[in-house]
Short mmCIF file of C-alpha atoms in Angstrom, two decimals:
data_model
loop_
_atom_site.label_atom_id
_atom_site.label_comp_id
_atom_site.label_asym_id
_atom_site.label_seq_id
_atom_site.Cartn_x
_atom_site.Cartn_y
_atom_site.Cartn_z
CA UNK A 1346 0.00 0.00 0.00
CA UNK A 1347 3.14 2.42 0.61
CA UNK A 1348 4.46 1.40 -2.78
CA UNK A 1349 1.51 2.05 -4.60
CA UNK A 1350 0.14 4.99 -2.88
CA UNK A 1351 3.86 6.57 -2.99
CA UNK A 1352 3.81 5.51 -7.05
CA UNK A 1353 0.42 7.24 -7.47
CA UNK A 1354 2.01 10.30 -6.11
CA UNK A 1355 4.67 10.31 -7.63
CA UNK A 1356 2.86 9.86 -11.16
CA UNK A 1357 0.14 12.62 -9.87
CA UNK A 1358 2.51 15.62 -9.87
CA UNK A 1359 4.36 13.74 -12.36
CA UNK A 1360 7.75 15.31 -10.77
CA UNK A 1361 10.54 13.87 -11.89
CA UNK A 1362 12.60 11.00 -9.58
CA UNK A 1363 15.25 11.63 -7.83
CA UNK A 1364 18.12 9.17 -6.74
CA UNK A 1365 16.98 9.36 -2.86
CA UNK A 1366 13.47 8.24 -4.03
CA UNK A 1367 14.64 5.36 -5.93
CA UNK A 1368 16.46 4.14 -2.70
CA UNK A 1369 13.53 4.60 -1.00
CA UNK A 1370 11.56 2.41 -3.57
CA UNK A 1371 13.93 -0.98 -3.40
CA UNK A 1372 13.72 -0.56 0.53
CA UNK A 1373 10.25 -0.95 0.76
CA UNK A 1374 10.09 -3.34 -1.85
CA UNK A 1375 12.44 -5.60 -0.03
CA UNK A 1376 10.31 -5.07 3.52
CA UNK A 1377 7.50 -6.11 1.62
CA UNK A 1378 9.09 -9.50 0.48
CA UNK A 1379 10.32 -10.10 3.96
CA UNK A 1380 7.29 -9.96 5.41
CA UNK A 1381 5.14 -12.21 2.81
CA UNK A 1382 8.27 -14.41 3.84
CA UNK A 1383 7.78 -14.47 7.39
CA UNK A 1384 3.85 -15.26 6.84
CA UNK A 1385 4.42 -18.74 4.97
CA UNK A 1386 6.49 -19.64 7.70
CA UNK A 1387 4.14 -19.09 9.95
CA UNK A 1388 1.29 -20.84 7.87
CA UNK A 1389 3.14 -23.59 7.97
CA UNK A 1390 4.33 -23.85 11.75
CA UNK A 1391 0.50 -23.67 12.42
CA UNK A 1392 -1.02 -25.74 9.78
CA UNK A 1393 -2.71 -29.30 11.56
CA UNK A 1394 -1.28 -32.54 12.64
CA UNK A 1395 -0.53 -35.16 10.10
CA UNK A 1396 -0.19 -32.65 7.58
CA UNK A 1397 3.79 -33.16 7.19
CA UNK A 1398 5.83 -32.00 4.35
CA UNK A 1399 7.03 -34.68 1.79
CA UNK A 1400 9.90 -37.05 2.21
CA UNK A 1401 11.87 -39.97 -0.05
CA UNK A 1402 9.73 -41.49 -1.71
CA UNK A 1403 8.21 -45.14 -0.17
CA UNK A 1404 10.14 -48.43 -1.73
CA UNK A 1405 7.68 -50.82 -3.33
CA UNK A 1406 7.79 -54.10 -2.10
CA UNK A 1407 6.10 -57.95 -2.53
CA UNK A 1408 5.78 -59.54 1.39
CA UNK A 1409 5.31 -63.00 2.23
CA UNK A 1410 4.31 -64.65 5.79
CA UNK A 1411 6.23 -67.11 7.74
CA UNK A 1412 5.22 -70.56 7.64
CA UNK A 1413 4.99 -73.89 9.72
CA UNK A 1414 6.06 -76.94 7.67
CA UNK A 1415 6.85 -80.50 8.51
CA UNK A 1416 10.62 -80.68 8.44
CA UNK A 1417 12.15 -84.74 7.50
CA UNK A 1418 15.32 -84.57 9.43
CA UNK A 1419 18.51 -86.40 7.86
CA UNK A 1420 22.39 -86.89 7.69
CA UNK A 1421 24.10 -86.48 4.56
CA UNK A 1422 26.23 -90.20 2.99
CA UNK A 1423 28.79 -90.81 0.90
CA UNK A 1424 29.89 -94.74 0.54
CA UNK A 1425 30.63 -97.32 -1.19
CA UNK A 1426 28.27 -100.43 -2.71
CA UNK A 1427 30.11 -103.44 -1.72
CA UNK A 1428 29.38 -107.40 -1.49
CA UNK A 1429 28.41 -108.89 1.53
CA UNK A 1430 29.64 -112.09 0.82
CA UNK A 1431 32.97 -112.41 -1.83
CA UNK A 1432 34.25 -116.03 -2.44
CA UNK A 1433 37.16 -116.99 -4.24
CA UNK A 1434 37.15 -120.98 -5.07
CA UNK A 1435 39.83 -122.77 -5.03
CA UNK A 1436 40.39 -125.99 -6.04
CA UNK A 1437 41.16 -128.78 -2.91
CA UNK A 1438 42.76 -131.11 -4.98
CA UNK A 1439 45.56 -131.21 -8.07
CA UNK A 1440 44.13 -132.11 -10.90
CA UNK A 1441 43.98 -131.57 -14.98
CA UNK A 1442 40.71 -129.35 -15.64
CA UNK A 1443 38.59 -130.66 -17.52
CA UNK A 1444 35.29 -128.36 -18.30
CA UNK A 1445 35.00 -125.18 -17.30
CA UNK A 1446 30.46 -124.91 -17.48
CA UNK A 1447 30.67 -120.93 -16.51
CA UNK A 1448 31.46 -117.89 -18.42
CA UNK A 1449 32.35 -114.17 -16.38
CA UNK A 1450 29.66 -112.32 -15.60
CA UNK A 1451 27.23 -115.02 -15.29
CA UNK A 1452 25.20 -115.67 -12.24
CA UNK A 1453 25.22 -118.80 -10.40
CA UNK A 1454 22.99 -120.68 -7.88
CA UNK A 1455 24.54 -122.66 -4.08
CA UNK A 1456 25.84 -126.24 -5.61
CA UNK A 1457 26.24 -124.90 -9.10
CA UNK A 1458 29.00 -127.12 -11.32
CA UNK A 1459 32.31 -124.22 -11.90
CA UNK A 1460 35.17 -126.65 -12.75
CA UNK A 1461 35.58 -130.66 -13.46
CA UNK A 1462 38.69 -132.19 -12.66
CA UNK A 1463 39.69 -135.49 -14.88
CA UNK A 1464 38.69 -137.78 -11.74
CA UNK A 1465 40.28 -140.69 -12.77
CA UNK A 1466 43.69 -140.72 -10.82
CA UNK A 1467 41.28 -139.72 -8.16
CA UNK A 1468 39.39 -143.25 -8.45
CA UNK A 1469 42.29 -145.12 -8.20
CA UNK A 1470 43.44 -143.86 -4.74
CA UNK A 1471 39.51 -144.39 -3.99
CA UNK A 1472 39.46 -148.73 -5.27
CA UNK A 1473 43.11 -148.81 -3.70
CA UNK A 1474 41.74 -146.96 -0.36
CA UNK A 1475 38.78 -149.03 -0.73
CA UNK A 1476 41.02 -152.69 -0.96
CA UNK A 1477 42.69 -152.46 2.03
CA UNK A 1478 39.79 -151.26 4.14
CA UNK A 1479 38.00 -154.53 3.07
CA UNK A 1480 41.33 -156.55 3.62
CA UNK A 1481 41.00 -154.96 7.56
CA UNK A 1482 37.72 -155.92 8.20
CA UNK A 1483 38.51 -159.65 6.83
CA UNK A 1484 40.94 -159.90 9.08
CA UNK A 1485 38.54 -158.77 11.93
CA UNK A 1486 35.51 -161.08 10.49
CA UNK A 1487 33.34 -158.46 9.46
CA UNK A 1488 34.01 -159.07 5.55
CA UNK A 1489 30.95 -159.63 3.98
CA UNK A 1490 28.54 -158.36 7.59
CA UNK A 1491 26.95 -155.22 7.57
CA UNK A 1492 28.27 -153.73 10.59
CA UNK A 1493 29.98 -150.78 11.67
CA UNK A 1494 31.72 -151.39 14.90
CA UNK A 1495 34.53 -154.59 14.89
CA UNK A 1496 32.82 -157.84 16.85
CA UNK A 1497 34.21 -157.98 20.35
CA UNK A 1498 37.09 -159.34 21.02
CA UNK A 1499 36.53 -162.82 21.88
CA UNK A 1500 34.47 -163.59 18.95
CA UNK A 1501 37.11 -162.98 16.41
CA UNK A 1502 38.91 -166.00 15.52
CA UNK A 1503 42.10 -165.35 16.12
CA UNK A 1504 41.04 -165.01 19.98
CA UNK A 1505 39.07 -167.41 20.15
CA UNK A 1506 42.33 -169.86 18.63
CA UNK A 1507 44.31 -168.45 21.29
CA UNK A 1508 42.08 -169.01 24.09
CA UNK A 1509 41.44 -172.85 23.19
CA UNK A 1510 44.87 -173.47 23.39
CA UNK A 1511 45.59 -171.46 26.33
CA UNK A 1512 42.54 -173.70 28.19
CA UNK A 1513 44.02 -177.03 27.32
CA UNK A 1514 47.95 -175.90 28.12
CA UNK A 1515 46.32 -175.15 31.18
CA UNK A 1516 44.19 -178.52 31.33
CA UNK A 1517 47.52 -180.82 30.25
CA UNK A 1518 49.62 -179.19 32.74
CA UNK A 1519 47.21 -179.81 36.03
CA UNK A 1520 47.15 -183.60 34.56
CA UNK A 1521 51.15 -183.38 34.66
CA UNK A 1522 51.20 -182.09 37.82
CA UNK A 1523 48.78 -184.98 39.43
CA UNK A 1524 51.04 -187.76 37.56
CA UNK A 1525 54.44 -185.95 38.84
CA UNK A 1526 53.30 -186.15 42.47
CA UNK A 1527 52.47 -189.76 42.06
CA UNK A 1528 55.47 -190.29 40.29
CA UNK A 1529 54.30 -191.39 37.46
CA UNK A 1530 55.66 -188.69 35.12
CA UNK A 1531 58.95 -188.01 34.68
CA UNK A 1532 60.46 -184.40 35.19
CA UNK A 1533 60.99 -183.96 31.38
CA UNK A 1534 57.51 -184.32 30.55
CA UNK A 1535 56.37 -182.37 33.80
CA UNK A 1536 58.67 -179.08 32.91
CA UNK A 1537 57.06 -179.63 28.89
CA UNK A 1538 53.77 -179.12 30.37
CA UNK A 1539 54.53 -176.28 32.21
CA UNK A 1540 56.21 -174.23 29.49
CA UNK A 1541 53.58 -174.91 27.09
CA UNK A 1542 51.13 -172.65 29.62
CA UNK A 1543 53.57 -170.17 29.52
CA UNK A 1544 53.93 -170.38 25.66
CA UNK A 1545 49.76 -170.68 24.88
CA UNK A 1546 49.43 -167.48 27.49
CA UNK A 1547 51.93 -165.28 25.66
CA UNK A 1548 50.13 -166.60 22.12
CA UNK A 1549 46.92 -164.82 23.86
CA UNK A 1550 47.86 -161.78 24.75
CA UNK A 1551 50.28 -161.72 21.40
CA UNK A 1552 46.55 -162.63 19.66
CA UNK A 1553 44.81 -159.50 21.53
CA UNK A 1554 47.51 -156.60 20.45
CA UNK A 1555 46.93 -157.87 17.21
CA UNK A 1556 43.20 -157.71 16.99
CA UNK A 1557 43.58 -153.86 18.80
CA UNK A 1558 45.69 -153.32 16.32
CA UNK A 1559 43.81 -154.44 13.21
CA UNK A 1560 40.49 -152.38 14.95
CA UNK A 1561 42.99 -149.42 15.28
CA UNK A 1562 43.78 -149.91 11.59
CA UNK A 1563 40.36 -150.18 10.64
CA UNK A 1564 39.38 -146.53 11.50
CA UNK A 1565 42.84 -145.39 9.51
CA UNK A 1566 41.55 -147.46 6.43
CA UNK A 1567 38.25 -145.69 7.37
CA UNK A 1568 39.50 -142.33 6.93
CA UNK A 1569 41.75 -143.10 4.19
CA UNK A 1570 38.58 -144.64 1.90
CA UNK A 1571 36.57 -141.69 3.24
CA UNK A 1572 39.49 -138.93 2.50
CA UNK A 1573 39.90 -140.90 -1.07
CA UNK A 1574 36.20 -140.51 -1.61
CA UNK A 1575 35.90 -136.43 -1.02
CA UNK A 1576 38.80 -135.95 -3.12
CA UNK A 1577 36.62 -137.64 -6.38
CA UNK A 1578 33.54 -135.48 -5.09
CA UNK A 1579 36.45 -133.27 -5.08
CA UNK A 1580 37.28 -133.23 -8.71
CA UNK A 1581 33.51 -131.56 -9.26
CA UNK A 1582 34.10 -127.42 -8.20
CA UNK A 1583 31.18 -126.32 -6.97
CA UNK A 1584 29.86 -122.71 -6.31
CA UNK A 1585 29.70 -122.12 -1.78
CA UNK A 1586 27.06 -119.30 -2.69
CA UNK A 1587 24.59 -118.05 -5.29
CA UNK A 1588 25.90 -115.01 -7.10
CA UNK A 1589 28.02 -113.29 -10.41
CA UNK A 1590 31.08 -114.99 -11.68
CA UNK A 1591 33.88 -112.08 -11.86
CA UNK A 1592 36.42 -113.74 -12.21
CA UNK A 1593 37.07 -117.24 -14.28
CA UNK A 1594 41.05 -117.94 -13.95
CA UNK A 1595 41.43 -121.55 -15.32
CA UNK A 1596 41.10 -122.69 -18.94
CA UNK A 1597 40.09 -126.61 -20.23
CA UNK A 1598 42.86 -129.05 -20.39
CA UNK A 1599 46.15 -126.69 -17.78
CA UNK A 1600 46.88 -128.61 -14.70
CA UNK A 1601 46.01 -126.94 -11.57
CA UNK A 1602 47.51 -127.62 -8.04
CA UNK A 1603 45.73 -127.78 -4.68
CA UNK A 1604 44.49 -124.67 -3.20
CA UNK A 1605 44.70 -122.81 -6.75
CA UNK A 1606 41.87 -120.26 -6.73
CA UNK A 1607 39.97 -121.10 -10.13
CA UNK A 1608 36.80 -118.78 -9.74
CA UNK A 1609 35.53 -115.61 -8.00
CA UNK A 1610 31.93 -115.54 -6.77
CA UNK A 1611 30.57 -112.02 -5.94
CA UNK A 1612 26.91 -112.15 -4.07
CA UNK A 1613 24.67 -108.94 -5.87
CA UNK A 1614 21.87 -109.42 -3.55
CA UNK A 1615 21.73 -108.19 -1.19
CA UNK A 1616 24.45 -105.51 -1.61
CA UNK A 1617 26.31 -103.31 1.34
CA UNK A 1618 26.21 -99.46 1.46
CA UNK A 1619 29.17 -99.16 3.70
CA UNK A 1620 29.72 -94.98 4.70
CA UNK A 1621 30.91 -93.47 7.83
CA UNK A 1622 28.87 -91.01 9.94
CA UNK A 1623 30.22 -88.16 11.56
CA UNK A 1624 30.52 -88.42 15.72
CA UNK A 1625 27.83 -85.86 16.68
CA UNK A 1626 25.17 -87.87 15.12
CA UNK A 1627 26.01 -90.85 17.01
CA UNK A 1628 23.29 -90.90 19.34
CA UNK A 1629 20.82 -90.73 15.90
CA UNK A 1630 22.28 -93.53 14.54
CA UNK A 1631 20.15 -96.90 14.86
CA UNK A 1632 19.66 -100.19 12.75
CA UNK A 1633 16.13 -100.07 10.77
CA UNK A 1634 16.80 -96.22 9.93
CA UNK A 1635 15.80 -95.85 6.14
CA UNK A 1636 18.56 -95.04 4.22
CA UNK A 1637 18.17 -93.18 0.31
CA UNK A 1638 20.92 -92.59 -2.04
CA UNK A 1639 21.61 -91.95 -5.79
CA UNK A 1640 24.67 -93.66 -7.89
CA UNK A 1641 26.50 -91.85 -10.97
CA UNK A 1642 25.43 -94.60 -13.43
CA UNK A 1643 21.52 -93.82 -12.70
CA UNK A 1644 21.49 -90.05 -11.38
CA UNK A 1645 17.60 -89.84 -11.84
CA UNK A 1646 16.50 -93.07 -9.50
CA UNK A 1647 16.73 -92.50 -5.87
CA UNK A 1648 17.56 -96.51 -4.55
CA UNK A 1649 16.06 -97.22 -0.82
CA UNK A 1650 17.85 -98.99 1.84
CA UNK A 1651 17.91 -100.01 5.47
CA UNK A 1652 20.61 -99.42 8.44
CA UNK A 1653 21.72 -102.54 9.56
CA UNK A 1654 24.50 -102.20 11.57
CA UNK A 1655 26.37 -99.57 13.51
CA UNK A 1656 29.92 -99.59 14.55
CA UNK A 1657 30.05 -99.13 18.65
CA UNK A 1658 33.24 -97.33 18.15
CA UNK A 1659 34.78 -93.80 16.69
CA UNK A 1660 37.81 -93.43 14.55
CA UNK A 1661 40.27 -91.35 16.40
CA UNK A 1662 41.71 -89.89 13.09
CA UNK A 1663 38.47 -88.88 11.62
CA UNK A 1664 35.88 -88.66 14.49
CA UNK A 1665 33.37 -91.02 12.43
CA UNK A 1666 31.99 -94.26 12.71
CA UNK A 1667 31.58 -96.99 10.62
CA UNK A 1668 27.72 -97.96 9.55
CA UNK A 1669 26.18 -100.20 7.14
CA UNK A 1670 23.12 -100.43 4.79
CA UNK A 1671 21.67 -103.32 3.28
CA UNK A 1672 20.32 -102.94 0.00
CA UNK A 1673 17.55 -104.69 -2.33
CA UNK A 1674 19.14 -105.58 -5.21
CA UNK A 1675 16.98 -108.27 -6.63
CA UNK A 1676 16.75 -106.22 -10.37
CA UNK A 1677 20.61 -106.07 -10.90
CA UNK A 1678 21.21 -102.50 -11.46
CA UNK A 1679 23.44 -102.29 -9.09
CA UNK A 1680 27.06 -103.27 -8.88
CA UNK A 1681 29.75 -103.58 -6.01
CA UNK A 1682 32.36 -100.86 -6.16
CA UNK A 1683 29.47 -97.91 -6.97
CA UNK A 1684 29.99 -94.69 -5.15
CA UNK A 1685 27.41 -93.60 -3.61
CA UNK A 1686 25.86 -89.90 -2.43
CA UNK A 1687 22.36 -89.48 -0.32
CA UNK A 1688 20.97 -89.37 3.13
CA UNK A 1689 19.91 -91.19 6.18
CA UNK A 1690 16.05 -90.48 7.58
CA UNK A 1691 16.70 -90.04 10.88
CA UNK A 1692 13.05 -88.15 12.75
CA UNK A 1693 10.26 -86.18 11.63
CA UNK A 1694 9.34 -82.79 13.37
CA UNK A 1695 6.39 -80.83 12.34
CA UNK A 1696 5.34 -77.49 13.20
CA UNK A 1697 8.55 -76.10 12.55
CA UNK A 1698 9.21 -72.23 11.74
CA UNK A 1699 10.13 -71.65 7.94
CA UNK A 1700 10.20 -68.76 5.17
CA UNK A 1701 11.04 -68.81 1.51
CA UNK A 1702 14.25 -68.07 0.19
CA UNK A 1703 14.01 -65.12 -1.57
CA UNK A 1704 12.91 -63.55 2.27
CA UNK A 1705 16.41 -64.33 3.79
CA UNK A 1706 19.40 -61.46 3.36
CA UNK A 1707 23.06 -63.46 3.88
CA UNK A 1708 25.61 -60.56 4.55
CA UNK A 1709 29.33 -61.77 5.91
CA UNK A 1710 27.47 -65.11 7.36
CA UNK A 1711 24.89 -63.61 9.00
CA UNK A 1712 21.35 -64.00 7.94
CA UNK A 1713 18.47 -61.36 8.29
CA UNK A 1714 14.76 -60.88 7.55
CA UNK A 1715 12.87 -57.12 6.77
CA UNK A 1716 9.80 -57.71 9.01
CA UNK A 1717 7.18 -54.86 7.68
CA UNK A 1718 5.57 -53.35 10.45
CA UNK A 1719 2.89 -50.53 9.62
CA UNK A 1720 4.07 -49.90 6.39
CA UNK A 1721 8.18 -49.02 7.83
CA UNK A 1722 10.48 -52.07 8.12
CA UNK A 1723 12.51 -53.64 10.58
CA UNK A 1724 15.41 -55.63 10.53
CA UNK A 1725 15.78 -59.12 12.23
CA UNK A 1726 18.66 -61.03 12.56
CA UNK A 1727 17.50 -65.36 12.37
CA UNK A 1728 18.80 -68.74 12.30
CA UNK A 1729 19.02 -71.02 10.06
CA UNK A 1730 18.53 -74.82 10.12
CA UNK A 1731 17.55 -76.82 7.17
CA UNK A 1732 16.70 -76.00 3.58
CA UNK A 1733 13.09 -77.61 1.92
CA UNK A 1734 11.98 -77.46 -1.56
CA UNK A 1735 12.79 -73.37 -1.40
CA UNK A 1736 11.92 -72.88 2.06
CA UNK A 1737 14.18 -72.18 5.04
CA UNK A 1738 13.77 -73.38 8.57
CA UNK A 1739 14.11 -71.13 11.39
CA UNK A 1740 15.80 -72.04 13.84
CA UNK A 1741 15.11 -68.58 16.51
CA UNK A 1742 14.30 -64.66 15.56
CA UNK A 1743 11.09 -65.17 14.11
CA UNK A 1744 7.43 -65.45 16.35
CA UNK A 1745 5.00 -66.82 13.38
CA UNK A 1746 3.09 -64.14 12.62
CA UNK A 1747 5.54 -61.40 10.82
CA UNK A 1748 4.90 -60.14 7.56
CA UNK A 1749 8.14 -60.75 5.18
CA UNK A 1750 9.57 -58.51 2.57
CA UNK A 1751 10.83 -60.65 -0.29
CA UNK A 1752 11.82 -58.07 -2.82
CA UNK A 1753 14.23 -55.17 -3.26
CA UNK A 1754 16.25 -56.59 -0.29
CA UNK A 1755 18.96 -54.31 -1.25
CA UNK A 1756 17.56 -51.06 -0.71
CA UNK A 1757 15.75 -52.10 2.97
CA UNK A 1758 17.26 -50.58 6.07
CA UNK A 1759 14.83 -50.32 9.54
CA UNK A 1760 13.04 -47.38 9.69
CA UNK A 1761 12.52 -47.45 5.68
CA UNK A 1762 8.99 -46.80 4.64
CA UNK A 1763 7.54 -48.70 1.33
CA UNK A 1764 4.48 -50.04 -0.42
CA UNK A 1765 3.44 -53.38 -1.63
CA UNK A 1766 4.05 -54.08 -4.93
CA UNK A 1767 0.24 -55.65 -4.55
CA UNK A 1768 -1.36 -52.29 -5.68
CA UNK A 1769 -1.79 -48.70 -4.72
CA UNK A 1770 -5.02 -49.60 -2.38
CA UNK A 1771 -2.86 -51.39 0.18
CA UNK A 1772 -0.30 -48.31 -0.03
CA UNK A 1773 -3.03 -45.71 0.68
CA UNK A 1774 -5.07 -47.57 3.30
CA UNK A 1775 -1.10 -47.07 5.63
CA UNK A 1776 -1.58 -49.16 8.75
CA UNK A 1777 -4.87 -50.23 8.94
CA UNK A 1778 -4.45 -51.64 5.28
CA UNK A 1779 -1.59 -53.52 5.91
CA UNK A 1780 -2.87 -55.16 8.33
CA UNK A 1781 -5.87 -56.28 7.01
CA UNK A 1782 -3.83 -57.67 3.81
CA UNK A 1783 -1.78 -59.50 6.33
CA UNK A 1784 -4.81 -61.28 7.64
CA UNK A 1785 -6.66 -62.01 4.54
CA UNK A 1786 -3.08 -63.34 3.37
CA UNK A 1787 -3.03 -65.66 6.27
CA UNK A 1788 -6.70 -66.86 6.24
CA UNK A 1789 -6.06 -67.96 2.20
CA UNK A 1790 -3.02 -69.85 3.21
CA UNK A 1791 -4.51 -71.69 5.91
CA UNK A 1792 -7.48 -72.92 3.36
#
């Protein structure tokens, strides 16, 4: 109003201006600007609550909710597929081979022909072995009567020969000794009489070491027929268990000692997982576990198994011990020797804390989550435990009922304010919007 009345003036007596009014001009201009300066502020300082002036913008973001899963626990193998029972056959007697019925690689049944022997040397020692036994019990009188055990002693011949003479030495001599008393008998003939007891007494007992002796040499002939008989059976190599030929190391027609190994039998069913398990799972560790693991050869089948036994002590040098899984191998597919990668089963929990990958930050080993609390996130720090199917199990930091940011990670920091990326609705509705979104998120999950 100055201004303009002093410019209306000024124009009115249209008098010219002078330097001092000029100055006087800009000074009031400038008061002027000062004071429509000073009145914003004040508009401002007293303008009402919630009204606040606009910060950085708020980061959009897609959330996710913590979840309770069933968790399989487990311990991580690595072994190797090995037979339980490896025989290599030798032969038990020297010999020329003769057939050779089995090829490598083939399987064989308990009793199964492997090698023939030419047996005929073999049944020679067997008649020879089989003479003299005879010749033994003809001496004892039991050629030609089925009986095992020798007749006693005083019905074999020999004995009985013995005795009868022994009777009548005795019989003569009590005759010669009646006649000598009577005189009747000279001293000659009483002395013969006398001697001949001594002579038919030492034919006895001369009679019974030889009959001990034949019986003792009857159960030496025995042997020797039965010995001679399992070396022919001998001369026929048989398999000592059902399984694949991996070895065939004799040909037709090369002679072969005794105790020359001639065939290896490997048994493919059932096989051995054999791993070792690290000492702090010791107390998991128990026979009837189930066991599953994947070879090289068939990376897409996942082969089942069963822990069978479990070593009672720990290696010193590695802190593991030694267990071992049977496995079905009725179809084949699987060989000794395989390597072997998968886990053991060991409990089931359920109920267990988890959140999806793409939730977790990993920064220098430590793990976080951005809970969203109305609409401004929060840092937590968590633990970890075990990953499943893109879920993480946690272990401790979370409660069960935070709401997750999963996206633009990067740029989160607590106190940050953002917006779901789930449209501009749930950004304008602030805290009683996010909220509600939480439950409604919740309630589908649980259908």
């Amino acid at each position: 109003m100055l201004v303009g009345g002093f410019h209306e003036t000024v124009k009115m007596n249209e008098q010219p201006r002078t330097k001092a009014s000029q100055r006087l001009i800009w000074y009031a201009t400038g008061v002027l600007i000062l004071l429509a300066l000073m009145a914003a502020a004040c508009n401002r300082s007293d303008s009402p609550a919630g009204q606040t002036p606009k910060g950085p913008p708020a980061i959009r973001i897609e959330t996710t909710l913590v979840q309770r899963i069933s968790v399989q626990r487990q311990v991580e193998l690595a072994g190797t597929l090995a037979s339980p029972d490896l025989a290599k056959v030798s032969s038990e007697v020297a010999g020329r081979v003769e057939e050779v019925p089995v090829e490598m690689g083939q399987e064989v049944q308990p009793g199964q022909v492997l090698v023939k022997l030419d047996p005929r040397e073999l049944d020679f020692a067997l008649r020879q072995a089989d003479g003299m036994l005879r010749q033994t019990e003809a001496q004892l009188g039991m050629d030609g009567l089925r009986m095992n055990d020798p007749p006693p002693d005083e019905e074999i011949s020999t004995i009985r020969s013995a005795v009868a003479n022994r009777d009548d030495a005795h019989a003569q001599a009590a005759r010669a000794a009646q006649l000598y008393k009577k005189g009747l008998l000279a001293q000659a003939d009483y002395d013969t009489a006398q001697t001949r007891v001594k002579v038919t007494e030492a034919a006895y007992q001369a009679a019974l070491e030889t009959v001990r002796s034949l019986k003792a040499t009857l159960e030496q002939r025995r042997a020797a027929y039965e010995l001679a008989q399992k070396k022919l059976g001998d001369a026929v190599i048989r398999a000592p268990i059902g399984g694949l030929v991996s070895e065939r190391l004799v040909q037709p027609g090369e002679f072969i000692g005794q105790n020359l190994p001639v065939v290896t039998i490997v048994q493919m069913n059932p096989l051995k997982l054999k791993t070792a398990v690290q000492e702090k799972y010791a107390a998991l560790m128990r026979p009837g576990l189930t066991a599953q693991f994947k070879v090289e050869s068939l990376p897409d089948v996942v082969f089942p198994g069963k822990l069978a036994y479990v070593s009672p002590a720990v290696d010193q040098t590695t802190r593991t011990f030694a267990v071992e899984i049977l496995v079905d191998n009725s179809d084949r597919r699987l060989k000794p020797g395989f390597f072997t990668k998968g886990v053991i089963l060991t409990q089931k929990d359920d109920d267990v804390l988890a959140v999806t990958e793409a939730a977790v930050s990993t920064l220098a080993g430590e793990s976080s989550v951005y809970i969203v609390e109305k609409n401004v996130i929060r840092k937590q720090p968590i633990s970890l435990g075990a990953h499943i199917e893109g879920k993480i199990e946690v272990i401790s930091g979370l409660k069960g009922d935070e709401i997750l940011a999963t996206t633009n990670l990067s740029e989160l920091a607590t106190g940050v304010r953002v917006s779901t990326g789930r449209g501009g609705a749930n950004a304008s509705q602030g805290e009683g919007g996010q909220a509600r979104q939480g439950r409604s998120e919740r309630g589908g999950r649980q259908k």
